[in-house]
XYZ file of C-alpha atoms in Angstrom:
447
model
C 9.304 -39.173 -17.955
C 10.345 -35.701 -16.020
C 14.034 -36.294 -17.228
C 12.491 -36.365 -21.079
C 11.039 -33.588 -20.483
C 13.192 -31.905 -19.124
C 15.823 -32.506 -21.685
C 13.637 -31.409 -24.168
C 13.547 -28.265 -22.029
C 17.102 -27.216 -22.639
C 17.454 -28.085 -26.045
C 14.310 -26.412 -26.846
C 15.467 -23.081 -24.436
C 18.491 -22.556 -26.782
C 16.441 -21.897 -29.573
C 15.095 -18.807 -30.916
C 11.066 -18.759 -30.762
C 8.424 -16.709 -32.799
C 7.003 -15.981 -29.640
C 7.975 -15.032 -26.338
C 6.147 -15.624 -22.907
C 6.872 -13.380 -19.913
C 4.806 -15.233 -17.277
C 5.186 -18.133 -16.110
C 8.989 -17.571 -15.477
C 10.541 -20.716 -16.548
C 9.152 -23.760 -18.812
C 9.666 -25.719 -15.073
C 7.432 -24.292 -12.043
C 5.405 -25.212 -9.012
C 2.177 -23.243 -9.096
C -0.328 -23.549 -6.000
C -3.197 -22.555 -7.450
C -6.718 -24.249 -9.416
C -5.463 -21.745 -12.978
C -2.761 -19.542 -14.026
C -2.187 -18.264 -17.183
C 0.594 -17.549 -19.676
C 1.448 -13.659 -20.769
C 3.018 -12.995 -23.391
C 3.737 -12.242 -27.464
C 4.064 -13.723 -30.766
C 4.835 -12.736 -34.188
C 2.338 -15.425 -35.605
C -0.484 -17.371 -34.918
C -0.195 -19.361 -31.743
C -1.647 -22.732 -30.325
C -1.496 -23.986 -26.956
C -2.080 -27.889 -26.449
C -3.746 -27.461 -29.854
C -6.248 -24.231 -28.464
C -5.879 -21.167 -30.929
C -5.347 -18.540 -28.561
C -6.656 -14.690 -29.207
C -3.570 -12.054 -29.686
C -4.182 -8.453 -29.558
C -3.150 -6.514 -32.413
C -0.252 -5.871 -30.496
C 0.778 -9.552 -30.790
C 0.195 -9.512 -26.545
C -1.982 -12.382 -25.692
C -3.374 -13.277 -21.874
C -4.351 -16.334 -21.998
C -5.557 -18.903 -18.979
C -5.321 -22.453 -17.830
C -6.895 -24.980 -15.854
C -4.181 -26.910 -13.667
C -4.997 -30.193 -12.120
C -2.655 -31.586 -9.220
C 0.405 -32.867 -9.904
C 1.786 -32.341 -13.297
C 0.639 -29.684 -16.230
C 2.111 -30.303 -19.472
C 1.364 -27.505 -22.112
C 3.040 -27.471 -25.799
C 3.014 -23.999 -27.023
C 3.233 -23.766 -31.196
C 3.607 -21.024 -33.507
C 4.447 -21.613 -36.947
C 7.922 -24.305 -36.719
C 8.639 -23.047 -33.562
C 8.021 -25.191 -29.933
C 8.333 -24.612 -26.330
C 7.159 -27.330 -23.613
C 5.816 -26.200 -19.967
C 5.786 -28.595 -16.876
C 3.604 -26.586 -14.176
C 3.563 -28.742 -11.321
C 0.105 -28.252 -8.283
C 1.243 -29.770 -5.307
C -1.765 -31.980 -4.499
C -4.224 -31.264 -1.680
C -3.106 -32.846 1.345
C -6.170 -32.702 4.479
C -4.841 -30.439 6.760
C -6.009 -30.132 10.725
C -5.862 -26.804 12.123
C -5.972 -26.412 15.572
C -6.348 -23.038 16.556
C -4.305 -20.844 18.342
C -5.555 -20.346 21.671
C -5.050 -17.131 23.861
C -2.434 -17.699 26.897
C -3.280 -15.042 29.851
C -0.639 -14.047 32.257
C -0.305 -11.594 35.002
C 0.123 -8.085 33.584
C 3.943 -7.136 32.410
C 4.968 -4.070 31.705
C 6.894 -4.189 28.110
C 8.549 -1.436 26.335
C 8.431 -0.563 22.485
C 11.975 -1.010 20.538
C 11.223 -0.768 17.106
C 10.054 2.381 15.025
C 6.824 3.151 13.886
C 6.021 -0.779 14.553
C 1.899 -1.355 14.419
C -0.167 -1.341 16.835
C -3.491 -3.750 15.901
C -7.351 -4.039 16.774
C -6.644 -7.920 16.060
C -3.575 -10.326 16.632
C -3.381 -10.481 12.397
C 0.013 -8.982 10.720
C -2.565 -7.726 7.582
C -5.070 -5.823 6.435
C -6.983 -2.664 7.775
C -6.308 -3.209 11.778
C -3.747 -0.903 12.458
C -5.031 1.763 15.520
C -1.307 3.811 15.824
C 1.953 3.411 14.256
C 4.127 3.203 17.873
C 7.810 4.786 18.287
C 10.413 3.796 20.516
C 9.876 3.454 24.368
C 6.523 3.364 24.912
C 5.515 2.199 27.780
C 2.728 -1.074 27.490
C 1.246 -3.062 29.997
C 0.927 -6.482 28.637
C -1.490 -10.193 29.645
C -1.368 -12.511 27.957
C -0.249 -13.641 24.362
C -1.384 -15.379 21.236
C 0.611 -16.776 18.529
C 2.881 -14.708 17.696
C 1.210 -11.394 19.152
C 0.775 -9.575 23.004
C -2.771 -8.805 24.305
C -2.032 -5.154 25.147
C -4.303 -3.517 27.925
C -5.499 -0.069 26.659
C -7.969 0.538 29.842
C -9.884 -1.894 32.042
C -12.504 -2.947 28.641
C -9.764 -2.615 26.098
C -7.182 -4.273 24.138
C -4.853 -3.706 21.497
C -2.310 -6.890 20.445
C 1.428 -6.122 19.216
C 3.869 -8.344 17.375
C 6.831 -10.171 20.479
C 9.005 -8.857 17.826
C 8.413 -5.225 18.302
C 8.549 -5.321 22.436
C 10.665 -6.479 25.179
C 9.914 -6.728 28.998
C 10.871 -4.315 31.476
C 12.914 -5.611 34.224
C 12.797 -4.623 37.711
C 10.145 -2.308 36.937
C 6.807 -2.052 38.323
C 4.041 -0.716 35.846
C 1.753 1.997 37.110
C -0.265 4.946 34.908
C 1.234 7.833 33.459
C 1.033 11.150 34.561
C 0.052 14.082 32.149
C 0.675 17.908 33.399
C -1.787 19.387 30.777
C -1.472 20.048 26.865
C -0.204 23.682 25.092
C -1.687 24.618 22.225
C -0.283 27.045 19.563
C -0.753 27.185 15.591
C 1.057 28.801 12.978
C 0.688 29.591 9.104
C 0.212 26.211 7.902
C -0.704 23.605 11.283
C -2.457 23.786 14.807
C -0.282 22.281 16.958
C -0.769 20.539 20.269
C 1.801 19.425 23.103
C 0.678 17.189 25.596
C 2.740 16.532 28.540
C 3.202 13.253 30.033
C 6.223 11.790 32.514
C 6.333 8.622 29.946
C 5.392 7.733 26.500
C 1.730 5.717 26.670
C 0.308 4.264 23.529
C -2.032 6.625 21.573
C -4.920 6.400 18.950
C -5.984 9.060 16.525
C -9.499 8.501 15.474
C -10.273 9.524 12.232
C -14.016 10.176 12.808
C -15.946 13.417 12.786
C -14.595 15.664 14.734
C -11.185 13.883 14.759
C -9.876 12.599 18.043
C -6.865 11.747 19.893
C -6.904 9.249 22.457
C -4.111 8.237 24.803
C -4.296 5.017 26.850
C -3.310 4.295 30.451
C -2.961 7.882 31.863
C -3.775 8.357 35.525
C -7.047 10.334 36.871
C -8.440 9.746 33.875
C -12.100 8.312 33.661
C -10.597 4.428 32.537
C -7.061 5.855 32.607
C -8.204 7.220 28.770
C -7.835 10.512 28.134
C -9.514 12.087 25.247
C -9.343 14.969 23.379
C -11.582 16.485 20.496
C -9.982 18.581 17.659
C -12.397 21.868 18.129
C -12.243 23.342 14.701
C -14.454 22.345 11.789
C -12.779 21.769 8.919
C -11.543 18.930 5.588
C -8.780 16.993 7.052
C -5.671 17.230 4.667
C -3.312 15.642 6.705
C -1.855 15.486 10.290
C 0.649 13.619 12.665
C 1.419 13.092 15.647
C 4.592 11.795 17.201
C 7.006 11.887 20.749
C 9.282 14.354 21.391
C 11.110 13.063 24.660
C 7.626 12.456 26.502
C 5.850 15.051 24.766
C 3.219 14.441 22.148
C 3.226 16.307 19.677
C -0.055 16.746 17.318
C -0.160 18.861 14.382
C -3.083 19.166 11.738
C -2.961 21.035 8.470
C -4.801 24.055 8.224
C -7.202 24.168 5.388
C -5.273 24.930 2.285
C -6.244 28.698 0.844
C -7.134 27.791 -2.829
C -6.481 29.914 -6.093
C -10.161 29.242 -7.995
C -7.923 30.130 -11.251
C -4.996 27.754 -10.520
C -6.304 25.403 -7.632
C -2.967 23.674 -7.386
C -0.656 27.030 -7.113
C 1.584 26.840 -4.139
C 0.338 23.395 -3.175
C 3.430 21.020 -2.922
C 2.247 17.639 -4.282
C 4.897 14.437 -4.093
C 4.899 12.334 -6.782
C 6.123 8.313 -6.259
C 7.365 6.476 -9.469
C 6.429 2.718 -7.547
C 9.222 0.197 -7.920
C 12.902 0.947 -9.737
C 16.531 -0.455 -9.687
C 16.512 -4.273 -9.543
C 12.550 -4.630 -8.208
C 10.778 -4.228 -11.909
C 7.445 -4.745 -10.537
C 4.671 -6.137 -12.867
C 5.976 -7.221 -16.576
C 3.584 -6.596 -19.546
C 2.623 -9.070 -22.146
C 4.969 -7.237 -24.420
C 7.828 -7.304 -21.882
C 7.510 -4.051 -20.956
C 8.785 -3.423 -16.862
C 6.390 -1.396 -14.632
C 9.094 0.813 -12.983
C 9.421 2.306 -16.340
C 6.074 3.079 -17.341
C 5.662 4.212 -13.976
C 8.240 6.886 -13.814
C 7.393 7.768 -17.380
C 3.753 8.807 -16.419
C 5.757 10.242 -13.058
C 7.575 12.808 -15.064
C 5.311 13.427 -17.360
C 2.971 14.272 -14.062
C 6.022 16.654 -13.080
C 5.890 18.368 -15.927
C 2.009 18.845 -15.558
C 1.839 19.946 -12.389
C 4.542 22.674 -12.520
C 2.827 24.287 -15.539
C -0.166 24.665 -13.002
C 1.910 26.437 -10.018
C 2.379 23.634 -7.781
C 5.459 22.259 -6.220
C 6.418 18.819 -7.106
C 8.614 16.632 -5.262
C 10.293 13.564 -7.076
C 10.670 10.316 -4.859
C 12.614 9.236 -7.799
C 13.572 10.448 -11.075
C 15.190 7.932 -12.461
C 16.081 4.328 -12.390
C 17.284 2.866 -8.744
C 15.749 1.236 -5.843
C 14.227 3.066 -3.568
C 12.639 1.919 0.278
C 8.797 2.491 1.389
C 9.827 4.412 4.113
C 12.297 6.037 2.333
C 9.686 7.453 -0.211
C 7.042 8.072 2.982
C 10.526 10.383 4.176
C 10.735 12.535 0.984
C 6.907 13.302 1.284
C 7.152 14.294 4.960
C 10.003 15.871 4.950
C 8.945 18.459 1.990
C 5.405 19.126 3.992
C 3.901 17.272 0.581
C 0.196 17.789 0.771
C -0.478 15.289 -1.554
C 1.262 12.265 -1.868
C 0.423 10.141 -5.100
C 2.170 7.167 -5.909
C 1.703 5.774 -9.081
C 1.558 1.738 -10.388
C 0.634 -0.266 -13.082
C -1.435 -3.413 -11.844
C -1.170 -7.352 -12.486
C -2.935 -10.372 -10.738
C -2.043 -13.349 -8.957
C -2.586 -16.934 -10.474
C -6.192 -17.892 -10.434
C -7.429 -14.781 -12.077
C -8.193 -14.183 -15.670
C -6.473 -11.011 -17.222
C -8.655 -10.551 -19.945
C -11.326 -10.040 -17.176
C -9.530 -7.373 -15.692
C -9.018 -3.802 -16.537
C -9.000 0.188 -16.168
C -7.910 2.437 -13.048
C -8.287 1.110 -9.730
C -6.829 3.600 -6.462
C -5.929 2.729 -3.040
C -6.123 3.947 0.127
C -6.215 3.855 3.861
C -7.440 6.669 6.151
C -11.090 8.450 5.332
C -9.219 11.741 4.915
C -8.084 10.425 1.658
C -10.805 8.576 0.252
C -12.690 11.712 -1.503
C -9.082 12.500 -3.238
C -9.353 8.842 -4.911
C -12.676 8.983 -5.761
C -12.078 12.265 -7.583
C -9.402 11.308 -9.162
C -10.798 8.128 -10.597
C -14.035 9.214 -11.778
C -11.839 12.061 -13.796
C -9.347 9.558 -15.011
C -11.963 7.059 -16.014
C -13.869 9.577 -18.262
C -11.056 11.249 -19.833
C -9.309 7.976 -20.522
C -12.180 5.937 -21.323
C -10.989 3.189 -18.910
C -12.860 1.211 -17.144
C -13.533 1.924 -13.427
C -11.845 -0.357 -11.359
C -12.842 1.238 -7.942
C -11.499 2.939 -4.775
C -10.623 0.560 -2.582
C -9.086 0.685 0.877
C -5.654 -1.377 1.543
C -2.990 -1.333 4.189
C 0.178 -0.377 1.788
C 2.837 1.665 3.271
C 2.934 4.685 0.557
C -1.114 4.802 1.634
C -0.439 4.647 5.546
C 1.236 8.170 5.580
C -1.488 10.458 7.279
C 0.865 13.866 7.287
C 0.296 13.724 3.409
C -3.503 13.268 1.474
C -1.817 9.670 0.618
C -3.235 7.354 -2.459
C -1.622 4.808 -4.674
C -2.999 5.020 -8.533
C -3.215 1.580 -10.347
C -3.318 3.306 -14.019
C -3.951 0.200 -16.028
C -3.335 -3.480 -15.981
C 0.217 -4.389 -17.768
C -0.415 -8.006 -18.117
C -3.779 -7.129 -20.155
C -3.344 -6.960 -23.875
C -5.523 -3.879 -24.633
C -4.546 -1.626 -21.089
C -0.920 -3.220 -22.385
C -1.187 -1.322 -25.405
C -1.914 1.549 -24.183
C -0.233 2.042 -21.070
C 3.555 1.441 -23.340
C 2.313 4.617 -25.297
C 3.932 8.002 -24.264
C 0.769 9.893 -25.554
C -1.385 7.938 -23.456
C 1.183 8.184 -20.611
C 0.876 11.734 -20.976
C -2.816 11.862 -20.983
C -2.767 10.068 -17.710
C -0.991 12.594 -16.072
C -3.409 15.134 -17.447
C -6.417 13.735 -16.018
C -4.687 13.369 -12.630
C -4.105 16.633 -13.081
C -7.978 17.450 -13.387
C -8.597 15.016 -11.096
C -6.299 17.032 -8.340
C -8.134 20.182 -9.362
C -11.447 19.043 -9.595
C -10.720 17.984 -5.629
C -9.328 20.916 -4.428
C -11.876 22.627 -6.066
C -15.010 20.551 -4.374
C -13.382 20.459 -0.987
């Protein structure tokens, strides 16, 4: 029956159809999941297994179904022309978990020898559990392991956990707490800046709390080998880092930024991020419209926006080629960016309804960046007349950049008809960068 099928696959695939359909991929898929739904457009009225299904004016339709396990078989129709689907659930099969048990040993001293590798409340490689973002060479003491994580001791009460990947053992070395000589502190026109002195590297925490503290871990003659120190000045946090330099620490926070009340963004410099670009498309519309495009559309259009309002606006990428996470987090830092904003158009897994979903949602991490989304939605909400998707917080790597106010903007959903429509339209991709525009002043202004 699956070779008829099949067959009627190819010979119907070298046809040209009335309609095209941009998700799922290919008329023959494996789909793990209780619904998906096909995205698309057609020219005329359209009928899936005999259901009329709604099209936009835009001929873009969303439109979802129920899968049962093992095979889906869906005939799509539109005036003479065909197209046959096989979506295949893999049944249910009972499944026995046994879990993963923590394995103590006696301590080890390990070292760190990957960059800016995570170091985590829990031994889970996801969501919001990251305490520090470790460099090279830092010293950890080490007892025990689960899965594929080591139980890191922070002090005699506290643990951290840290991928095998990311550490090796020392060898012929005998761990013991560092020693730190006393900090320097000095400040210039834009940062404070604070050098602590230590004999090794020891794993650190910044906590983003009021007043914001640094905390490093396993340092000798201090009360439970922690040593603690509280930034003393009052005062909005727009960004700060903190890194080693040989076995010095280095800790800088931004001074409060001196604001124009005329032209609040003048002399700020603000990175922009165009998400996606060069072979990774990201979302596809309905209409078959790729997200790296719209995205860099509303980018430049933000450019252009911003500069007419004094501030200085760096380009992760202006045009069309790939482009790393880090490698965008690089171009932020490297400028001193204040503000980094990179900027998405949104889609859904399978088991969601489009039609259901729509409007601006933003993303980010740390607190100090959560006011700056919230700002910026309510503005582009109101001016756009989308609906409010909300501020939500989410470990993604363009978010996790603290030297920078960091958020990622989710304009609109591409694989809805109606945000479809207008998110492919450059006078509503201009009036999105407008009302990020507000939405930057309006913050600047309140904070």
């Amino acid at each position: 029956m699956k070779k008829i099928i099949l067959f009627l696959i190819l010979i119907l695939g070298s046809q040209c159809f009335a309609f095209d359909i941009v998700y799922p991929k290919k008329n023959d898929v494996t789909i793990n999941s209780n619904s998906t739904f096909f995205i698309g457009a057609s020219k005329t009225p359209l009928k899936i297994n005999s259901q009329e299904v709604p099209l936009h004016e835009t001929g873009a339709f969303a439109y979802v179904v129920d899968l049962a396990e093992g095979q889906n078989i869906f005939t799509l129709e539109a005036e003479d022309d065909r197209q046959i689907f096989v979506i295949t659930r893999p049944k249910i099969r009972p499944q026995t978990q046994t879990e993963v048990q923590f394995k103590p040993f006696e301590q080890k001293p390990f070292y760190v020898t990957t960059e800016n590798c995570p170091l985590r409340s829990t031994p889970v490689d996801a969501g919001i559990n990251r305490l520090a973002h470790l460099q090279r060479n830092i010293l950890l003491n080490i007892d025990g392991e689960k899965g594929g994580f080591y139980r890191v001791v922070l002090s005699k009460d506290r643990y951290a956990w840290i991928a095998k990947s990311d550490v090796k053992e020392c060898q012929n070395y005998k761990y013991s707490p560092a020693e730190m000589s006393g900090y320097e502190f000095s400040e210039d026109k834009e940062f404070y800046k604070y050098i602590f002195n230590f004999n090794k590297r020891v794993p650190f925490e910044i906590i983003e709390e009021n007043p914001l503290r640094i905390r490093f871990y396993n340092v000798k003659d201090s009360d439970n080998e922690i040593f603690e120190m509280e930034f003393p000045f009052q005062q909005k946090l727009s960004g700060y880092g903190g890194k080693y330099e040989d076995n010095q620490f280095v800790w800088t926070v931004r001074k409060p930024q001196q604001i124009n009340l005329h032209k609040p963004l003048k002399g700020l410099t603000i990175a922009i991020d165009a998400g996606h670009g060069g072979y990774e498309n990201g979302a596809i519309g309905c209409l078959g419209d790729k997200e790296k495009d719209i995205n860099l559309s509303i980018a430049k259009y933000l450019e252009t926006e911003l500069k007419k309002r004094g501030a200085k606006v760096v380009m992760t990428r202006n045009d069309d080629f790939y482009l790393g996470l880090k490698q965008r987090v690089d171009i932020a830092n490297y400028n001193n960016a204040t503000v980094l904003l990179s900027i998405h158009a949104n889609a859904l897994p399978d088991g969601k309804d489009p039609n259901k979903f729509s409007g601006t949602s933003i993303y980010y991490y740390y607190n100090q960046a959560k006011p700056l989304a919230d700002t910026i939605l309510d503005v582009m909400t109101s001016e756009l007349n989308l609906n409010n998707d909300n501020v939500r917080q989410a470990s993604f790597a363009l978010v996790r950049n603290t030297d920078a106010l960091s958020i990622l903007i989710e304009t609109a959903y591409l694989i809805n008809p109606e945000d479809n429509a207008k998110l492919i339209k450059p006078e509503f991709q201009k009036d999105c960068a407008k009302a990020i525009a507000d939405g930057l002043e309006n913050y600047f202004l309140k904070y």
